[in-house]
Amino acid sequence: MRALIEELAQAVGSSHVLTDPSTRAPFETDWTRRWSAPALAVVRPADCDQVAAVLRACSRHGIGVVPQGGNTGLVGGSTPRAGVDQVVLSLTRLTEVGPVDLAASSVSVGAGVTLARLQAIAHEAGLDAGLDLGARDSATIAGLAACDAGGLRAIRYGTARTRVAGLRAVLSDGRIIDRRAGLLKDNAGYDLPALLIGSEGTLAVITDVVWRLVPRLDARALALIPVDGFDAAVALVAGVRPVLPSLELCELMTDAGVALTADHLAMSRPVDPAPAYVLLECAATTDPLEELAEALHAAGVGDRAVVATDAASHARLLRLREAHTEAIAAAGVAHKIDVGVPLRGLAAFADQATAIVRDAAPEAQLILFGHLGDGNLHVNILGLHDEADRVEHEILALAIQAGGTISAEHGIGVQKAEHLPLLRGPDELRTMADIKAALDPPGILNPGVLLAR
Ligand code: 2HG
Ligand code: ZN
């Protein structure tokens, strides 16, 4: 192993090859604390050429490489796995930012640029990133692209896939795919960048992304609406969505989540307890409040909606939803199951998932929340023990039965690699394995992630 460490030091400089356990530690455990294992080293290249040199060295030595950005993943996809010889390839030093191209409405950024920085760059240019999520201060652009992150505003702007206009990436043998032209129309051959989006670092290492920006909309209105349950929440979406072209956020919370999060934030609860809550935000160039109020009135919920009256109450209500993850993490190490379910089946799914948890672990605490407009539900369970695998399996199977998916935005990672065959048939899995073998012949990129070994 010493030969590899020396080659890595030659590639990136010895101060950027971390071998000491205490300096490696922050890169070896994920945000949830559920996934943790030692790496041989953490390597921190500064640019695309150094990434290629690192990958060539690891290929030669047959050592696994775990690409990592802000380490905000939730499914064990960007930290090492136990029993495998691997290095963590940290991309946080790739922070170059090109000029904003106003005509094309895009900007080229290095892999390690955080979402918050991209948002600030876009804002300065009168634009917006068109993607937003709670981990914005740490989550990095290449990670968002590699995992096809979705977040809070996907109903309007789509997921990361929609935002990526081009990218540059390195294959495990050092070959470079450079599609940074960022053209909207370019159908000359296979869309290799599209293949890398959502590949979770198993096919190539993304080093640069050309990000498509959207107009900045500063006039915003927000309302929190208590509802009688998930069916009522879905009915509310059906009522307001067609008449609210400015709708850009449509979130779902339950009483368990609101109580825990309000407590965690030491915030007084903004509404009386209800089985569920819908949070709606509209954004436009002129104040959309009237449009929102009319839609709520027409949907019959005008009198019970809590409408943000100023910037502070607006931020507080948004924070109540966003801080769910932090509040849950403060309460313990949760089992997180990120599913997508067609909206027509959401309420039945929630009832059945609740029954699964109650029957298997009556003491466990279930918190359901998520992106209602996308049918993307975050099933968080605190206090699962020996029954955890069974519960996870049953809930994933339930999502599939409902016509949904076992991963809506967090990815498959290590957590769900064994479950992927529940959803994708043998022909599709074989095709995925063939693609993996073609792009990563030595199989060193993120071993065990997405495709079980
Ligand atoms: C969110 O929507 C994130 O806040 C995290 O996707 C969800 O903690 C979770 O399960
Ligand atoms: Zn989410």
PDB file of N, CA and C in Angstrom, residues 327-376:
ATOM      1  N   ALA A 327     -33.707  17.896  13.212  1.00  0.00           N
ATOM      2  CA  ALA A 327     -34.420  17.567  14.445  1.00  0.00           C
ATOM      3  C   ALA A 327     -34.418  16.054  14.664  1.00  0.00           C
ATOM      4  N   ILE A 328     -34.606  15.313  13.588  1.00  0.00           N
ATOM      5  CA  ILE A 328     -34.616  13.844  13.700  1.00  0.00           C
ATOM      6  C   ILE A 328     -33.226  13.356  14.086  1.00  0.00           C
ATOM      7  N   ALA A 329     -32.182  13.936  13.461  1.00  0.00           N
ATOM      8  CA  ALA A 329     -30.806  13.519  13.775  1.00  0.00           C
ATOM      9  C   ALA A 329     -30.474  13.822  15.238  1.00  0.00           C
ATOM     10  N   ALA A 330     -31.030  14.911  15.752  1.00  0.00           N
ATOM     11  CA  ALA A 330     -30.749  15.253  17.148  1.00  0.00           C
ATOM     12  C   ALA A 330     -31.422  14.253  18.092  1.00  0.00           C
ATOM     13  N   ALA A 331     -32.490  13.597  17.592  1.00  0.00           N
ATOM     14  CA  ALA A 331     -33.210  12.642  18.437  1.00  0.00           C
ATOM     15  C   ALA A 331     -32.606  11.237  18.374  1.00  0.00           C
ATOM     16  N   GLY A 332     -31.783  10.948  17.366  1.00  0.00           N
ATOM     17  CA  GLY A 332     -31.179   9.618  17.270  1.00  0.00           C
ATOM     18  C   GLY A 332     -30.727   9.310  15.846  1.00  0.00           C
ATOM     19  N   VAL A 333     -30.229   8.075  15.658  1.00  0.00           N
ATOM     20  CA  VAL A 333     -29.818   7.652  14.313  1.00  0.00           C
ATOM     21  C   VAL A 333     -31.051   7.025  13.661  1.00  0.00           C
ATOM     22  N   ALA A 334     -31.592   7.714  12.674  1.00  0.00           N
ATOM     23  CA  ALA A 334     -32.854   7.273  12.076  1.00  0.00           C
ATOM     24  C   ALA A 334     -32.623   6.324  10.911  1.00  0.00           C
ATOM     25  N   HIS A 335     -33.595   5.464  10.658  1.00  0.00           N
ATOM     26  CA  HIS A 335     -33.633   4.739   9.393  1.00  0.00           C
ATOM     27  C   HIS A 335     -34.386   5.625   8.421  1.00  0.00           C
ATOM     28  N   LYS A 336     -33.742   5.929   7.296  1.00  0.00           N
ATOM     29  CA  LYS A 336     -34.326   6.876   6.345  1.00  0.00           C
ATOM     30  C   LYS A 336     -34.679   6.125   5.072  1.00  0.00           C
ATOM     31  N   ILE A 337     -35.916   6.191   4.688  1.00  0.00           N
ATOM     32  CA  ILE A 337     -36.357   5.486   3.483  1.00  0.00           C
ATOM     33  C   ILE A 337     -37.017   6.533   2.586  1.00  0.00           C
ATOM     34  N   ASP A 338     -36.357   6.805   1.472  1.00  0.00           N
ATOM     35  CA  ASP A 338     -36.794   7.884   0.577  1.00  0.00           C
ATOM     36  C   ASP A 338     -37.517   7.259  -0.618  1.00  0.00           C
ATOM     37  N   VAL A 339     -38.832   7.363  -0.632  1.00  0.00           N
ATOM     38  CA  VAL A 339     -39.576   6.704  -1.706  1.00  0.00           C
ATOM     39  C   VAL A 339     -40.358   7.724  -2.535  1.00  0.00           C
ATOM     40  N   GLY A 340     -40.739   7.299  -3.720  1.00  0.00           N
ATOM     41  CA  GLY A 340     -41.647   8.082  -4.548  1.00  0.00           C
ATOM     42  C   GLY A 340     -42.893   7.249  -4.781  1.00  0.00           C
ATOM     43  N   VAL A 341     -44.044   7.861  -4.623  1.00  0.00           N
ATOM     44  CA  VAL A 341     -45.315   7.140  -4.768  1.00  0.00           C
ATOM     45  C   VAL A 341     -46.258   8.013  -5.584  1.00  0.00           C
ATOM     46  N   PRO A 342     -46.975   7.454  -6.555  1.00  0.00           N
ATOM     47  CA  PRO A 342     -47.949   8.284  -7.276  1.00  0.00           C
ATOM     48  C   PRO A 342     -48.929   8.917  -6.284  1.00  0.00           C
ATOM     49  N   LEU A 343     -49.273  10.173  -6.515  1.00  0.00           N
ATOM     50  CA  LEU A 343     -50.074  10.894  -5.509  1.00  0.00           C
ATOM     51  C   LEU A 343     -51.393  10.206  -5.203  1.00  0.00           C
ATOM     52  N   ARG A 344     -51.984   9.547  -6.203  1.00  0.00           N
ATOM     53  CA  ARG A 344     -53.285   8.913  -5.947  1.00  0.00           C
ATOM     54  C   ARG A 344     -53.165   7.800  -4.903  1.00  0.00           C
ATOM     55  N   GLY A 345     -51.967   7.252  -4.729  1.00  0.00           N
ATOM     56  CA  GLY A 345     -51.806   6.153  -3.765  1.00  0.00           C
ATOM     57  C   GLY A 345     -51.070   6.567  -2.502  1.00  0.00           C
ATOM     58  N   LEU A 346     -50.843   7.869  -2.335  1.00  0.00           N
ATOM     59  CA  LEU A 346     -49.997   8.322  -1.227  1.00  0.00           C
ATOM     60  C   LEU A 346     -50.613   8.035   0.149  1.00  0.00           C
ATOM     61  N   ALA A 347     -51.900   8.308   0.291  1.00  0.00           N
ATOM     62  CA  ALA A 347     -52.536   8.136   1.599  1.00  0.00           C
ATOM     63  C   ALA A 347     -52.547   6.656   1.994  1.00  0.00           C
ATOM     64  N   ALA A 348     -52.877   5.780   1.046  1.00  0.00           N
ATOM     65  CA  ALA A 348     -52.905   4.343   1.355  1.00  0.00           C
ATOM     66  C   ALA A 348     -51.500   3.866   1.705  1.00  0.00           C
ATOM     67  N   PHE A 349     -50.504   4.370   0.965  1.00  0.00           N
ATOM     68  CA  PHE A 349     -49.117   3.990   1.264  1.00  0.00           C
ATOM     69  C   PHE A 349     -48.767   4.399   2.700  1.00  0.00           C
ATOM     70  N   ALA A 350     -49.125   5.628   3.060  1.00  0.00           N
ATOM     71  CA  ALA A 350     -48.779   6.133   4.395  1.00  0.00           C
ATOM     72  C   ALA A 350     -49.454   5.282   5.478  1.00  0.00           C
ATOM     73  N   ASP A 351     -50.724   4.929   5.269  1.00  0.00           N
ATOM     74  CA  ASP A 351     -51.431   4.100   6.259  1.00  0.00           C
ATOM     75  C   ASP A 351     -50.754   2.742   6.421  1.00  0.00           C
ATOM     76  N   GLN A 352     -50.411   2.141   5.266  1.00  0.00           N
ATOM     77  CA  GLN A 352     -49.825   0.799   5.333  1.00  0.00           C
ATOM     78  C   GLN A 352     -48.410   0.831   5.919  1.00  0.00           C
ATOM     79  N   ALA A 353     -47.656   1.864   5.576  1.00  0.00           N
ATOM     80  CA  ALA A 353     -46.300   1.986   6.140  1.00  0.00           C
ATOM     81  C   ALA A 353     -46.389   2.168   7.658  1.00  0.00           C
ATOM     82  N   THR A 354     -47.365   2.945   8.088  1.00  0.00           N
ATOM     83  CA  THR A 354     -47.556   3.156   9.521  1.00  0.00           C
ATOM     84  C   THR A 354     -47.868   1.822  10.205  1.00  0.00           C
ATOM     85  N   ALA A 355     -48.717   1.023   9.558  1.00  0.00           N
ATOM     86  CA  ALA A 355     -49.079  -0.281  10.139  1.00  0.00           C
ATOM     87  C   ALA A 355     -47.856  -1.201  10.200  1.00  0.00           C
ATOM     88  N   ILE A 356     -47.028  -1.171   9.167  1.00  0.00           N
ATOM     89  CA  ILE A 356     -45.820  -2.028   9.153  1.00  0.00           C
ATOM     90  C   ILE A 356     -44.929  -1.689  10.357  1.00  0.00           C
ATOM     91  N   VAL A 357     -44.713  -0.390  10.558  1.00  0.00           N
ATOM     92  CA  VAL A 357     -43.825   0.030  11.659  1.00  0.00           C
ATOM     93  C   VAL A 357     -44.469  -0.315  13.005  1.00  0.00           C
ATOM     94  N   ARG A 358     -45.756  -0.030  13.127  1.00  0.00           N
ATOM     95  CA  ARG A 358     -46.439  -0.275  14.405  1.00  0.00           C
ATOM     96  C   ARG A 358     -46.400  -1.771  14.766  1.00  0.00           C
ATOM     97  N   ASP A 359     -46.641  -2.623  13.764  1.00  0.00           N
ATOM     98  CA  ASP A 359     -46.658  -4.065  14.049  1.00  0.00           C
ATOM     99  C   ASP A 359     -45.268  -4.585  14.387  1.00  0.00           C
ATOM    100  N   ALA A 360     -44.259  -4.073  13.671  1.00  0.00           N
ATOM    101  CA  ALA A 360     -42.905  -4.615  13.861  1.00  0.00           C
ATOM    102  C   ALA A 360     -42.225  -4.039  15.097  1.00  0.00           C
ATOM    103  N   ALA A 361     -42.494  -2.776  15.374  1.00  0.00           N
ATOM    104  CA  ALA A 361     -41.774  -2.111  16.467  1.00  0.00           C
ATOM    105  C   ALA A 361     -42.684  -1.053  17.093  1.00  0.00           C
ATOM    106  N   PRO A 362     -43.580  -1.496  17.976  1.00  0.00           N
ATOM    107  CA  PRO A 362     -44.571  -0.561  18.534  1.00  0.00           C
ATOM    108  C   PRO A 362     -43.940   0.653  19.209  1.00  0.00           C
ATOM    109  N   GLU A 363     -42.700   0.516  19.680  1.00  0.00           N
ATOM    110  CA  GLU A 363     -42.056   1.635  20.380  1.00  0.00           C
ATOM    111  C   GLU A 363     -41.401   2.630  19.426  1.00  0.00           C
ATOM    112  N   ALA A 364     -41.217   2.216  18.176  1.00  0.00           N
ATOM    113  CA  ALA A 364     -40.480   3.076  17.232  1.00  0.00           C
ATOM    114  C   ALA A 364     -41.302   4.317  16.901  1.00  0.00           C
ATOM    115  N   GLN A 365     -40.587   5.375  16.514  1.00  0.00           N
ATOM    116  CA  GLN A 365     -41.282   6.619  16.170  1.00  0.00           C
ATOM    117  C   GLN A 365     -41.166   6.840  14.659  1.00  0.00           C
ATOM    118  N   LEU A 366     -42.326   6.963  14.021  1.00  0.00           N
ATOM    119  CA  LEU A 366     -42.351   7.145  12.560  1.00  0.00           C
ATOM    120  C   LEU A 366     -42.630   8.608  12.238  1.00  0.00           C
ATOM    121  N   ILE A 367     -41.806   9.182  11.382  1.00  0.00           N
ATOM    122  CA  ILE A 367     -42.044  10.564  10.955  1.00  0.00           C
ATOM    123  C   ILE A 367     -42.059  10.597   9.435  1.00  0.00           C
ATOM    124  N   LEU A 368     -43.214  10.959   8.901  1.00  0.00           N
ATOM    125  CA  LEU A 368     -43.376  11.033   7.446  1.00  0.00           C
ATOM    126  C   LEU A 368     -43.391  12.501   7.051  1.00  0.00           C
ATOM    127  N   PHE A 369     -42.621  12.844   6.056  1.00  0.00           N
ATOM    128  CA  PHE A 369     -42.681  14.199   5.510  1.00  0.00           C
ATOM    129  C   PHE A 369     -42.102  14.140   4.108  1.00  0.00           C
ATOM    130  N   GLY A 370     -42.170  15.236   3.388  1.00  0.00           N
ATOM    131  CA  GLY A 370     -41.553  15.186   2.067  1.00  0.00           C
ATOM    132  C   GLY A 370     -42.121  16.192   1.108  1.00  0.00           C
ATOM    133  N   HIS A 371     -41.850  15.889  -0.162  1.00  0.00           N
ATOM    134  CA  HIS A 371     -42.139  16.821  -1.247  1.00  0.00           C
ATOM    135  C   HIS A 371     -43.452  16.369  -1.893  1.00  0.00           C
ATOM    136  N   LEU A 372     -44.543  16.904  -1.369  1.00  0.00           N
ATOM    137  CA  LEU A 372     -45.870  16.434  -1.742  1.00  0.00           C
ATOM    138  C   LEU A 372     -46.100  16.516  -3.254  1.00  0.00           C
ATOM    139  N   GLY A 373     -45.734  17.638  -3.838  1.00  0.00           N
ATOM    140  CA  GLY A 373     -45.970  17.819  -5.273  1.00  0.00           C
ATOM    141  C   GLY A 373     -45.284  16.757  -6.118  1.00  0.00           C
ATOM    142  N   ASP A 374     -44.170  16.225  -5.619  1.00  0.00           N
ATOM    143  CA  ASP A 374     -43.412  15.216  -6.374  1.00  0.00           C
ATOM    144  C   ASP A 374     -43.816  13.789  -5.990  1.00  0.00           C
ATOM    145  N   GLY A 375     -44.694  13.625  -5.005  1.00  0.00           N
ATOM    146  CA  GLY A 375     -45.000  12.274  -4.500  1.00  0.00           C
ATOM    147  C   GLY A 375     -43.783  11.659  -3.822  1.00  0.00           C
ATOM    148  N   ASN A 376     -42.888  12.512  -3.337  1.00  0.00           N
ATOM    149  CA  ASN A 376     -41.626  12.032  -2.741  1.00  0.00           C
ATOM    150  C   ASN A 376     -41.735  12.107  -1.215  1.00  0.00           C
TER     151      ASN A 376
END
